[in-house]
Short mmCIF file of C-alpha atoms in Angstrom, two decimals:
data_model
loop_
_atom_site.label_atom_id
_atom_site.label_comp_id
_atom_site.label_asym_id
_atom_site.label_seq_id
_atom_site.Cartn_x
_atom_site.Cartn_y
_atom_site.Cartn_z
CA MET A 249 -5.79 25.86 4.42
CA ASP A 250 -3.16 26.47 7.10
CA ILE A 251 0.54 26.99 6.43
CA GLU A 252 1.47 23.40 7.33
CA SER A 253 -1.03 21.97 4.79
CA ARG A 254 0.15 24.44 2.11
CA THR A 255 3.78 23.52 2.87
CA LYS A 256 3.12 19.76 2.36
CA ARG A 257 1.29 20.55 -0.83
CA SER A 258 4.15 22.73 -2.11
CA LEU A 259 6.74 20.06 -1.21
CA GLU A 260 4.56 17.31 -2.85
CA TRP A 261 4.47 15.23 0.30
CA GLU A 262 1.34 13.39 -0.93
CA ARG A 263 3.09 12.46 -4.19
CA LEU A 264 5.95 10.96 -2.28
CA LYS A 265 3.50 8.97 -0.13
CA SER A 266 1.89 7.58 -3.24
CA TYR A 267 5.28 6.29 -4.39
CA LEU A 268 5.64 4.72 -0.93
CA ALA A 269 2.22 3.10 -1.10
CA ALA A 270 3.11 1.51 -4.41
CA GLU A 271 5.89 -0.41 -2.66
CA SER A 272 3.59 -2.04 -0.12
CA CYS A 273 1.94 -5.45 -0.61
CA SER A 274 -1.22 -5.26 1.47
CA GLN A 275 -4.19 -2.95 1.50
CA TRP A 276 -3.77 -2.03 5.16
CA SER A 277 -0.08 -1.20 4.63
CA LYS A 278 -0.97 0.97 1.61
CA GLU A 279 -3.35 2.87 3.88
CA LEU A 280 -0.55 3.36 6.39
CA CYS A 281 1.70 4.69 3.68
CA LEU A 282 -0.89 7.19 2.38
CA ALA A 283 -1.54 8.36 5.97
CA LEU A 284 2.13 8.46 6.88
CA GLU A 285 2.50 10.52 10.02
CA THR A 286 5.41 12.74 10.95
CA HIS A 287 6.81 12.77 14.46
CA THR A 288 8.99 15.10 16.48
CA GLN A 289 10.04 12.84 19.39
CA PRO A 290 13.63 11.77 18.79
CA ALA A 291 13.11 8.28 20.19
CA VAL A 292 10.22 7.62 17.77
CA VAL A 293 12.10 9.02 14.83
CA GLU A 294 15.27 7.10 15.63
CA ARG A 295 13.24 3.88 16.01
CA GLN A 296 11.48 4.32 12.68
CA LEU A 297 14.67 5.20 10.82
CA GLY A 298 16.30 2.16 12.47
CA GLN A 299 13.44 -0.06 11.27
CA ALA A 300 13.84 1.14 7.69
CA ASP A 301 17.59 0.87 7.77
CA GLU A 302 17.47 -2.75 9.08
CA ALA A 303 14.87 -3.66 6.47
CA LEU A 304 17.12 -2.17 3.78
CA ALA A 305 20.01 -4.28 5.11
CA MET A 306 17.79 -7.41 4.90
CA LEU A 307 16.90 -6.61 1.27
CA SER A 308 20.59 -6.06 0.47
CA ALA A 309 21.37 -9.44 2.06
CA GLY A 310 18.86 -11.18 -0.19
CA PHE A 311 15.98 -11.59 2.15
CA GLY A 312 12.74 -10.95 0.27
CA LEU A 313 10.87 -9.50 3.25
CA SER A 314 7.83 -9.51 1.01
CA GLN A 315 4.28 -9.87 2.34
CA GLU A 316 2.98 -10.46 -1.20
CA GLY A 317 -0.48 -12.05 -0.95
CA LEU A 318 -1.14 -10.81 2.62
CA PRO A 319 -4.94 -10.74 2.62
CA GLU A 320 -7.17 -7.99 3.96
CA LEU A 321 -8.26 -9.70 7.21
CA ARG A 322 -9.50 -6.88 9.50
CA GLU A 323 -13.14 -7.48 8.79
CA VAL A 324 -12.75 -11.26 8.81
CA LEU A 325 -11.04 -11.28 12.22
CA ALA A 326 -13.62 -8.87 13.61
CA ARG A 327 -16.37 -11.24 12.44
CA LEU A 328 -14.55 -14.15 13.91
CA HIS A 329 -14.56 -12.44 17.29
CA THR A 330 -18.34 -12.25 17.14
CA GLY A 331 -18.62 -16.03 16.55
CA ALA A 332 -19.70 -15.67 12.86
CA GLN A 333 -18.93 -18.59 10.66
CA LEU A 334 -16.23 -17.97 8.03
CA ALA A 335 -16.74 -18.71 4.39
CA ALA A 336 -14.37 -20.95 2.48
CA SER A 337 -12.58 -17.99 0.89
CA GLU A 338 -12.17 -16.41 4.34
CA LEU A 339 -10.62 -19.54 5.78
CA LEU A 340 -8.23 -19.70 2.83
CA ASP A 341 -7.20 -16.11 3.59
CA VAL A 342 -6.57 -17.14 7.17
CA ARG A 343 -4.24 -19.85 5.83
CA LYS A 344 -2.36 -17.25 3.67
CA LEU A 345 -1.84 -15.19 6.83
CA LEU A 346 -0.42 -18.12 8.71
CA VAL A 347 1.84 -19.25 5.91
CA LEU A 348 3.27 -15.75 5.53
CA SER A 349 3.76 -15.56 9.23
CA LYS A 350 5.78 -18.78 9.22
CA ARG A 351 7.96 -17.52 6.35
CA THR A 352 8.53 -14.16 7.99
CA ARG A 353 9.27 -15.74 11.36
CA SER A 354 11.78 -18.04 9.66
CA GLN A 355 13.55 -15.04 8.16
CA PHE A 356 13.66 -13.28 11.48
CA ASN A 357 15.11 -16.35 13.12
CA GLN A 358 18.23 -15.85 10.99
CA LEU A 359 18.82 -12.27 12.16
CA GLY A 360 21.36 -11.27 14.80
CA GLU A 361 19.90 -9.47 17.85
CA THR A 362 22.57 -6.75 17.80
CA GLU A 363 22.31 -5.98 14.08
CA PHE A 364 18.48 -6.07 13.84
CA PRO A 365 17.05 -5.02 17.23
CA HIS A 366 14.11 -2.99 15.79
CA LEU A 367 12.80 -5.65 13.43
CA LEU A 368 13.19 -8.42 16.00
CA GLU A 369 10.73 -6.57 18.25
CA PHE A 370 8.03 -7.99 15.92
CA GLN A 371 9.16 -11.57 16.26
CA PRO A 372 7.08 -12.44 19.40
CA GLU A 373 3.98 -10.96 17.69
CA ILE A 374 4.25 -13.31 14.69
CA ILE A 375 2.67 -16.66 15.61
CA PRO A 376 2.41 -19.17 12.70
CA HIS A 377 0.09 -21.84 14.31
CA ASP A 378 1.06 -24.72 11.95
CA ASP A 379 -1.67 -26.94 13.52
CA LEU A 380 -4.40 -24.61 12.12
CA VAL A 381 -2.76 -24.69 8.69
CA ASP A 382 -2.82 -28.50 8.87
CA PHE A 383 -6.53 -28.46 9.73
CA ILE A 384 -7.29 -26.18 6.78
CA ASP A 385 -5.16 -28.29 4.44
CA HIS A 386 -7.07 -31.38 5.47
CA VAL A 387 -10.29 -29.76 4.15
CA PHE A 388 -9.02 -27.79 1.19
CA ASP A 389 -6.83 -28.89 -1.72
CA GLU A 390 -4.09 -26.75 -3.37
CA GLY A 391 -6.65 -25.22 -5.70
CA GLY A 392 -8.79 -24.02 -2.78
CA ASN A 393 -11.51 -26.58 -3.32
CA ILE A 394 -13.03 -28.85 -0.67
CA ARG A 395 -11.28 -32.20 -0.72
CA ASP A 396 -13.36 -35.32 -1.44
CA ASP A 397 -11.68 -36.97 1.55
CA ALA A 398 -12.18 -34.01 3.89
CA SER A 399 -14.53 -36.43 5.80
CA PRO A 400 -15.76 -40.01 5.28
CA LEU A 401 -19.32 -38.84 4.82
CA LEU A 402 -18.38 -36.25 2.20
CA SER A 403 -16.32 -38.83 0.32
CA LYS A 404 -19.29 -41.25 0.28
CA LEU A 405 -21.82 -38.56 -0.81
CA ARG A 406 -19.60 -37.43 -3.65
CA ARG A 407 -19.08 -41.00 -4.86
CA ASP A 408 -22.88 -41.47 -4.82
CA VAL A 409 -23.48 -38.36 -6.88
CA HIS A 410 -20.82 -39.39 -9.35
CA ARG A 411 -22.47 -42.80 -9.69
CA LEU A 412 -25.97 -41.40 -10.08
CA ASN A 413 -24.79 -38.92 -12.74
CA ASN A 414 -23.25 -41.82 -14.70
CA GLN A 415 -26.56 -43.67 -14.43
CA SER A 416 -28.48 -40.66 -15.73
CA ARG A 417 -26.17 -40.27 -18.65
CA ASP A 418 -26.43 -43.97 -19.45
CA GLU A 419 -30.20 -43.76 -19.54
CA LEU A 420 -30.03 -40.70 -21.79
CA ALA A 421 -27.61 -42.47 -24.08
CA LYS A 422 -30.06 -45.39 -24.41
CA ILE A 423 -32.73 -43.02 -25.68
CA ILE A 424 -30.36 -41.24 -28.04
CA ASN A 425 -29.25 -44.57 -29.46
CA SER A 426 -32.80 -46.03 -29.64
CA SER A 427 -33.91 -46.69 -33.19
CA THR A 428 -37.48 -45.51 -32.44
CA LEU A 429 -37.05 -42.74 -29.87
CA ALA A 430 -34.04 -41.08 -31.60
CA LYS A 431 -36.34 -39.93 -34.45
CA ALA A 432 -38.13 -37.55 -32.02
CA LEU A 433 -34.88 -35.70 -31.19
CA GLN A 434 -33.91 -32.49 -32.82
CA GLU A 435 -30.25 -33.47 -32.24
CA PRO A 436 -28.67 -36.69 -30.81
CA ILE A 437 -27.40 -34.95 -27.69
CA TYR A 438 -28.40 -34.23 -24.09
CA THR A 439 -27.90 -31.02 -22.18
CA GLN A 440 -28.96 -29.44 -18.88
CA ARG A 441 -31.67 -26.96 -17.92
CA ASN A 442 -31.82 -25.67 -14.35
CA GLY A 443 -29.51 -28.50 -13.23
CA ARG A 444 -31.74 -31.20 -14.84
CA TYR A 445 -30.70 -33.50 -17.71
CA VAL A 446 -32.86 -32.85 -20.80
CA LEU A 447 -33.16 -33.95 -24.41
CA PRO A 448 -33.93 -31.59 -27.31
CA VAL A 449 -37.20 -32.91 -28.75
CA GLN A 450 -39.04 -31.80 -31.84
CA VAL A 451 -42.22 -30.10 -30.74
CA THR A 452 -44.21 -32.23 -33.16
CA SER A 453 -42.89 -35.38 -31.38
CA ARG A 454 -43.11 -34.18 -27.79
CA HIS A 455 -45.44 -37.05 -26.82
CA SER A 456 -42.99 -39.67 -28.10
CA ILE A 457 -40.80 -39.27 -24.99
CA GLN A 458 -42.47 -39.31 -21.57
CA GLY A 459 -41.12 -36.69 -19.27
CA ILE A 460 -41.20 -33.14 -17.93
CA VAL A 461 -40.77 -30.11 -20.25
CA HIS A 462 -38.32 -27.63 -18.75
CA ASP A 463 -37.79 -25.17 -21.58
CA SER A 464 -38.29 -24.47 -25.31
CA SER A 465 -36.23 -22.90 -28.01
CA ALA A 466 -36.71 -19.35 -29.19
CA SER A 467 -38.19 -20.61 -32.44
CA GLY A 468 -40.69 -22.79 -30.59
CA LEU A 469 -39.62 -25.84 -32.75
CA THR A 470 -37.79 -27.57 -29.92
CA VAL A 471 -38.81 -28.46 -26.37
CA TYR A 472 -36.40 -29.66 -23.72
CA ILE A 473 -37.76 -32.73 -21.96
CA GLU A 474 -36.36 -34.51 -18.85
CA PRO A 475 -37.22 -38.16 -19.47
CA MET A 476 -39.14 -39.85 -16.61
CA VAL A 477 -36.47 -42.50 -16.41
CA VAL A 478 -33.97 -39.94 -15.15
CA VAL A 479 -36.33 -37.76 -13.08
CA GLU A 480 -36.00 -39.94 -9.99
CA LEU A 481 -32.28 -40.27 -10.46
CA THR A 482 -31.95 -36.45 -10.64
CA ASN A 483 -34.12 -36.01 -7.60
CA THR A 484 -31.83 -38.34 -5.74
CA ILE A 485 -28.79 -36.39 -6.93
CA ARG A 486 -30.35 -33.16 -5.70
CA MET A 487 -30.92 -34.61 -2.26
CA LYS A 488 -27.32 -35.97 -2.16
CA GLU A 489 -26.02 -32.57 -3.18
CA ALA A 490 -28.01 -30.96 -0.38
CA ASP A 491 -26.41 -33.46 2.01
CA ILE A 492 -23.02 -32.44 0.55
CA GLU A 493 -23.69 -28.76 1.29
CA ARG A 494 -24.66 -29.59 4.81
CA GLU A 495 -21.53 -31.59 5.34
CA ILE A 496 -19.33 -28.86 3.85
CA ASP A 497 -21.12 -26.34 6.13
CA ARG A 498 -20.34 -28.60 9.10
CA LEU A 499 -16.66 -28.77 8.07
CA LEU A 500 -16.47 -25.00 7.67
CA SER A 501 -18.09 -24.54 11.07
CA ALA A 502 -15.62 -26.90 12.66
CA LEU A 503 -12.69 -25.00 11.02
CA THR A 504 -14.15 -21.65 12.13
CA LEU A 505 -14.31 -22.96 15.70
CA LYS A 506 -10.67 -23.90 15.58
CA ALA A 507 -9.74 -20.51 14.09
CA TYR A 508 -11.78 -18.82 16.79
CA ALA A 509 -9.44 -20.31 19.41
CA TYR A 510 -6.55 -18.45 17.76
CA ALA A 511 -8.33 -15.20 16.92
CA GLN A 512 -6.33 -13.00 19.24
CA ASP A 513 -3.02 -14.48 18.12
CA MET A 514 -4.02 -13.96 14.48
CA GLU A 515 -4.93 -10.29 15.16
CA ARG A 516 -1.50 -9.74 16.64
CA THR A 517 0.14 -11.56 13.74
CA ASN A 518 -1.83 -9.67 11.14
CA ALA A 519 -1.00 -6.30 12.69
CA ALA A 520 2.68 -7.26 12.94
CA LEU A 521 2.90 -8.43 9.30
CA VAL A 522 1.22 -5.25 8.14
CA GLU A 523 3.74 -3.21 10.09
CA VAL A 524 6.62 -5.21 8.65
CA ASP A 525 5.16 -4.63 5.18
CA PHE A 526 4.98 -0.90 5.96
CA ILE A 527 8.63 -0.94 7.05
CA ALA A 528 9.64 -3.00 4.04
CA ALA A 529 7.92 -0.48 1.77
CA ARG A 530 10.07 2.28 3.20
CA ALA A 531 13.12 0.18 2.60
CA ARG A 532 12.14 -0.72 -0.94
CA LEU A 533 11.51 2.90 -1.82
CA ALA A 534 14.81 3.94 -0.25
CA ARG A 535 16.65 1.32 -2.34
CA LYS A 536 15.31 3.06 -5.45
CA TYR A 537 16.65 6.46 -4.51
CA SER A 538 19.75 5.09 -2.70
CA GLY A 539 18.52 6.21 0.75
CA ILE A 540 20.67 6.19 3.91
CA LYS A 541 19.92 6.54 7.63
CA PRO A 542 21.21 9.95 8.78
CA THR A 543 22.53 10.79 12.23
CA LEU A 544 20.06 12.82 14.22
CA SER A 545 21.55 16.15 15.19
CA GLN A 546 22.08 16.85 18.84
CA ASP A 547 22.75 20.61 18.49
CA GLY A 548 20.38 21.59 15.69
CA SER A 549 23.00 21.56 12.95
CA LEU A 550 21.87 20.33 9.54
CA SER A 551 24.39 18.68 7.21
CA LEU A 552 22.88 16.70 4.36
CA ARG A 553 25.74 15.65 2.07
CA ALA A 554 25.08 15.21 -1.62
CA ALA A 555 21.36 15.58 -1.07
CA ARG A 556 19.08 14.85 -4.05
CA HIS A 557 15.39 15.44 -4.50
CA PRO A 558 13.73 11.96 -4.09
CA LEU A 559 10.88 12.66 -6.50
CA LEU A 560 13.40 13.73 -9.23
CA VAL A 561 15.38 10.54 -8.63
CA LEU A 562 12.25 8.39 -8.79
CA LYS A 563 11.01 10.15 -11.87
CA ASN A 564 14.38 9.62 -13.67
CA LEU A 565 14.71 5.92 -12.86
CA GLN A 566 13.51 4.85 -16.33
CA SER A 567 15.36 7.56 -18.28
CA GLY A 568 18.61 7.07 -16.34
CA ASP A 569 19.16 10.79 -16.04
CA GLN A 570 21.30 11.79 -13.06
CA VAL A 571 19.96 14.21 -10.47
CA VAL A 572 22.54 16.87 -9.42
CA ALA A 573 23.38 16.57 -5.74
CA ASN A 574 24.01 19.45 -3.39
CA ASP A 575 25.13 19.80 0.20
CA ILE A 576 22.57 21.40 2.50
CA VAL A 577 24.41 22.74 5.53
CA LEU A 578 22.79 24.99 8.12
CA GLY A 579 22.64 25.50 11.87
CA GLY A 580 24.92 26.38 14.73
CA ASP A 581 26.10 29.93 14.22
CA VAL A 582 24.69 30.07 10.70
CA ARG A 583 20.89 30.16 10.81
CA THR A 584 19.94 31.92 7.55
CA LEU A 585 21.06 30.98 4.02
CA VAL A 586 20.32 33.51 1.29
CA ILE A 587 20.61 32.03 -2.22
CA THR A 588 21.04 33.94 -5.47
CA GLY A 589 21.52 32.64 -8.98
CA PRO A 590 19.99 32.43 -12.44
CA ASN A 591 16.37 31.64 -13.16
CA THR A 592 15.70 27.90 -13.63
CA GLY A 593 19.06 27.33 -11.97
CA GLY A 594 17.85 24.99 -9.26
CA LYS A 595 17.17 27.39 -6.39
CA THR A 596 13.54 26.34 -5.87
CA ILE A 597 14.42 22.65 -6.12
CA PHE A 598 17.06 23.23 -3.48
CA LEU A 599 14.43 24.66 -1.16
CA LYS A 600 12.06 21.79 -1.84
CA THR A 601 14.80 19.22 -1.28
CA ALA A 602 15.63 20.68 2.11
CA GLY A 603 11.96 20.76 3.08
CA LEU A 604 10.94 17.38 1.79
CA LEU A 605 13.93 15.62 3.34
CA SER A 606 13.09 17.25 6.67
CA LEU A 607 9.57 15.86 6.50
CA MET A 608 10.95 12.47 5.45
CA VAL A 609 13.14 12.25 8.57
CA ARG A 610 10.11 12.85 10.73
CA GLY A 611 8.23 10.15 8.81
CA GLY A 612 10.95 7.54 9.27
CA LEU A 613 12.00 7.57 5.65
CA LEU A 614 15.70 7.16 4.72
CA LEU A 615 17.22 10.05 2.91
CA PRO A 616 18.79 10.34 -0.56
CA CYS A 617 22.11 11.59 0.71
CA GLU A 618 25.63 10.31 1.31
CA GLN A 619 26.64 8.47 4.47
CA GLY A 620 27.70 10.78 7.24
CA SER A 621 24.80 13.13 6.75
CA THR A 622 23.19 14.68 9.83
CA ALA A 623 19.48 15.58 9.95
CA VAL A 624 17.52 17.87 12.24
CA ILE A 625 14.10 16.98 13.63
CA PHE A 626 12.40 20.30 12.89
CA HIS A 627 9.23 20.51 14.86
CA GLN A 628 7.83 22.81 12.17
CA VAL A 629 8.62 22.99 8.42
CA PHE A 630 7.13 25.98 6.73
CA ALA A 631 7.46 26.73 3.04
CA ASP A 632 6.29 29.63 0.90
CA VAL A 633 7.17 28.35 -2.54
CA GLY A 634 5.66 29.01 -5.97
CA ASP A 635 3.32 31.50 -7.59
CA GLU A 636 0.19 30.94 -5.59
CA GLN A 637 -2.94 33.11 -5.79
CA SER A 638 -5.68 32.66 -3.24
CA ILE A 639 -8.97 32.65 -5.10
CA GLU A 640 -11.01 31.79 -2.01
CA GLN A 641 -9.82 34.94 -0.16
CA SER A 642 -9.63 37.07 -3.34
CA LEU A 643 -5.94 37.76 -2.60
CA SER A 644 -3.36 38.69 -5.18
CA THR A 645 -0.21 36.62 -5.56
CA PHE A 646 1.74 39.08 -3.48
CA SER A 647 -0.92 39.30 -0.80
CA SER A 648 -1.20 35.49 -0.62
CA HIS A 649 2.57 35.25 -0.16
CA MET A 650 2.46 37.86 2.59
CA THR A 651 -0.35 36.02 4.35
CA ASN A 652 1.84 32.89 4.38
CA ILE A 653 4.95 34.77 5.50
CA ILE A 654 3.10 36.49 8.39
CA GLU A 655 1.94 33.07 9.61
CA VAL A 656 5.46 31.70 9.28
CA ILE A 657 6.90 34.57 11.33
CA ASN A 658 4.19 34.30 14.05
CA ARG A 659 4.72 30.53 14.43
CA SER A 660 8.49 30.15 14.02
CA ASP A 661 10.99 29.40 16.77
CA ASP A 662 14.35 27.73 17.10
CA LYS A 663 12.91 24.36 16.00
CA THR A 664 11.58 25.71 12.74
CA LEU A 665 12.77 25.29 9.16
CA ALA A 666 11.48 28.19 7.07
CA LEU A 667 11.77 28.02 3.25
CA LEU A 668 11.04 31.24 1.39
CA ASP A 669 11.15 31.37 -2.40
CA GLU A 670 11.77 34.87 -3.76
CA VAL A 671 10.79 36.54 -0.48
CA GLY A 672 9.46 40.07 -1.08
CA ALA A 673 8.92 39.60 -4.79
CA GLY A 674 5.77 40.82 -6.48
CA THR A 675 5.92 44.45 -5.41
CA ASP A 676 8.06 47.56 -5.86
CA PRO A 677 11.74 46.28 -5.92
CA ARG A 678 12.97 48.77 -3.29
CA GLU A 679 10.11 48.09 -0.99
CA GLY A 680 10.31 44.38 -1.62
CA ALA A 681 14.04 44.31 -0.68
CA ILE A 682 13.31 46.14 2.58
CA LEU A 683 10.40 43.83 3.39
CA ALA A 684 12.50 40.72 2.60
CA ARG A 685 15.31 41.96 4.88
CA VAL A 686 12.87 42.56 7.80
CA VAL A 687 11.36 39.09 7.35
CA LEU A 688 14.74 37.31 7.27
CA GLU A 689 16.09 39.30 10.21
CA GLN A 690 13.01 38.41 12.27
CA LEU A 691 13.29 34.68 11.53
CA ASN A 692 17.01 34.84 12.29
CA ALA A 693 16.33 36.57 15.57
CA VAL A 694 13.99 33.81 16.83
CA GLY A 695 16.62 31.15 15.90
CA ALA A 696 14.76 29.56 13.01
CA CYS A 697 16.74 27.87 10.28
CA THR A 698 15.88 29.73 7.12
CA ILE A 699 16.69 29.22 3.47
CA SER A 700 15.54 31.99 1.12
CA THR A 701 16.01 32.55 -2.58
CA THR A 702 16.18 36.10 -3.87
CA HIS A 703 17.01 38.35 -6.84
CA TYR A 704 17.61 41.36 -4.53
CA GLY A 705 21.26 42.26 -4.47
CA GLU A 706 20.69 44.25 -1.22
CA LEU A 707 20.15 41.00 0.71
CA LYS A 708 23.62 39.73 -0.13
CA THR A 709 25.14 42.29 2.28
CA LEU A 710 23.50 40.51 5.23
CA GLY A 711 25.96 37.70 4.91
CA TYR A 712 28.71 40.17 5.66
CA THR A 713 27.05 42.51 8.16
CA THR A 714 24.63 40.34 10.23
CA ALA A 715 25.45 37.42 12.47
CA GLY A 716 23.79 34.16 11.54
CA PHE A 717 23.56 34.97 7.77
CA VAL A 718 25.45 33.36 4.96
CA ASN A 719 25.31 33.79 1.19
CA GLY A 720 24.94 30.99 -1.36
CA SER A 721 24.88 31.17 -5.15
CA PHE A 722 24.00 28.69 -7.89
CA GLU A 723 26.52 28.37 -10.69
CA PHE A 724 26.02 29.42 -14.30
CA ASP A 725 28.34 28.01 -16.97
CA ASP A 726 29.41 30.96 -19.10
CA SER A 727 30.74 28.73 -21.85
CA THR A 728 27.45 26.85 -22.36
CA LEU A 729 25.21 29.66 -21.13
CA SER A 730 23.33 27.22 -18.95
CA PRO A 731 22.96 26.51 -15.20
CA THR A 732 24.88 23.71 -13.58
CA TYR A 733 22.31 23.29 -10.82
CA ARG A 734 25.22 23.29 -8.25
#
C-alpha cells in the first residue's frame, strides 16, 4: 500500500464517502459518492465547489432538489438501444425518470442565471418528453397495472373473460345448490386448481359428477373435479387470456418503439439527474456539518477558520455534543507548524482535520469552517498518523513509520501537505529528536506545508531559530486537569 492509500485510510476518507453515499437517492449516484475522485485543477475544483454551494443555497431556499425514486436505468437504456422490448416494470421506470426530469427542470426554471450558473449547466440536458409520459399513462393506471381501456380490443377481451368467469361460477353454484349432486361434495364450495374451477368431491361419490379430476387431498378422501359443464367455458377463458397477453405484448412493443425514439435524450437526462443527485448529496451532507465554500488560495496560504472535523460533527449529531473548532493557518513565510501539548489533547485530531479538509476541497465538498476561510489545492496530502505496524513487511512500528516518512520526503514539494504525528517517536529520545529535526528541516526546505506533533522539547527551538517554522501548543486547563482541545 503506497503512502497516498495509507493517508486516505488514516484520515478515514472512505468513511466520509460512506456518509456522502447515504445522502444520495439513486444507485448510480451512490456509486459516484463511494468512488469520489479528488482533483488538482483549480477550474475543476472551483466548479465542483460552486455546484455544491449552489445546491446548498437551493436547499436553504426550500427547493427539495430530491431525486427520490430515480430508477436504475443504465441497463434498461442500453437494452433499449439494441431494440429489445421493455417489460412493463421497465416502462414504468422510464416514466419515473421523465416525471423526475419535469420536476427538476421546473425547479431550475426558477433559478437566476447569475446566482446558479453551475447548476443551470444541466438544464439543457434534462428533457422531460411529456408526450411519452402521456403514452405510458394511456396504457398503465396509477397502480402500475395495464388499463382495461388501453385499447378497444383489450377492453373487449377483458369483458369477455369477466362474463365467462361469471358463467362458470353460476354453473358451479347450480351444482352446489342441487339437492342431488350436493350430497357428493365434501364441502359446499368451489376452488381452483391450476387455474381451473373445481369442486371438492368425496372419493366414494366421484362418479356422481361428470368431469375431469385435477387433484386429490393428502388423505385421499377428496378429489377435486372440474365439472364438464365448465370445462368448455374454462377453455374459452384460457384462449381469451392468451389473446389478452398478446394484446398486452403488442401495447408494450408499441410503447417500447416510442421510447426508442427518445433513447438518446433519456440517456442524457438520466446522466444529468444522477449528477444533480450527486451534487445534492454533497449539499445535504454539508448542511449537516454546516459546510461553507472556501476561497481557493492564490499564493498557497491556508487559512481555515474555526475548522471542525466533519466525522466528529456527523457522529455527534444525535448526542448534540459540540465539536471544538480550531483555526488552521499555514503557508506564505510559515511552512512548518510544530505542535506540542498533553496526550489526548487534540493534536492528532488537528492533523486529521487539516488533512481530511484538504482532501474534501479536492473532492468538491464544502468545508466545516467559518465563512472567509481560504483553502489550498494541495496536489499531494501525505499523513503518517497512528501506531501502525507493517505485518506484511515484518517491520516494527518505528520502522513502518520511517518507511512512510522516507516516502513522504522523497515525494514532497511546494504543493504538498505533510502531516506527521509524533515524528521520530519510538526510538531513543535523543536520536529521535535529531531525526525529527532533520525530517522537518528537509520538508521545510522543499517548500512543503508541514504540521507535526511532538513531545520533543528540542523541536520547539526551531520556531525561534529557523525561517519557516512556528510553534503551536494545545491548552491544558490546570483547574480541571483536563485538555480544552484548543
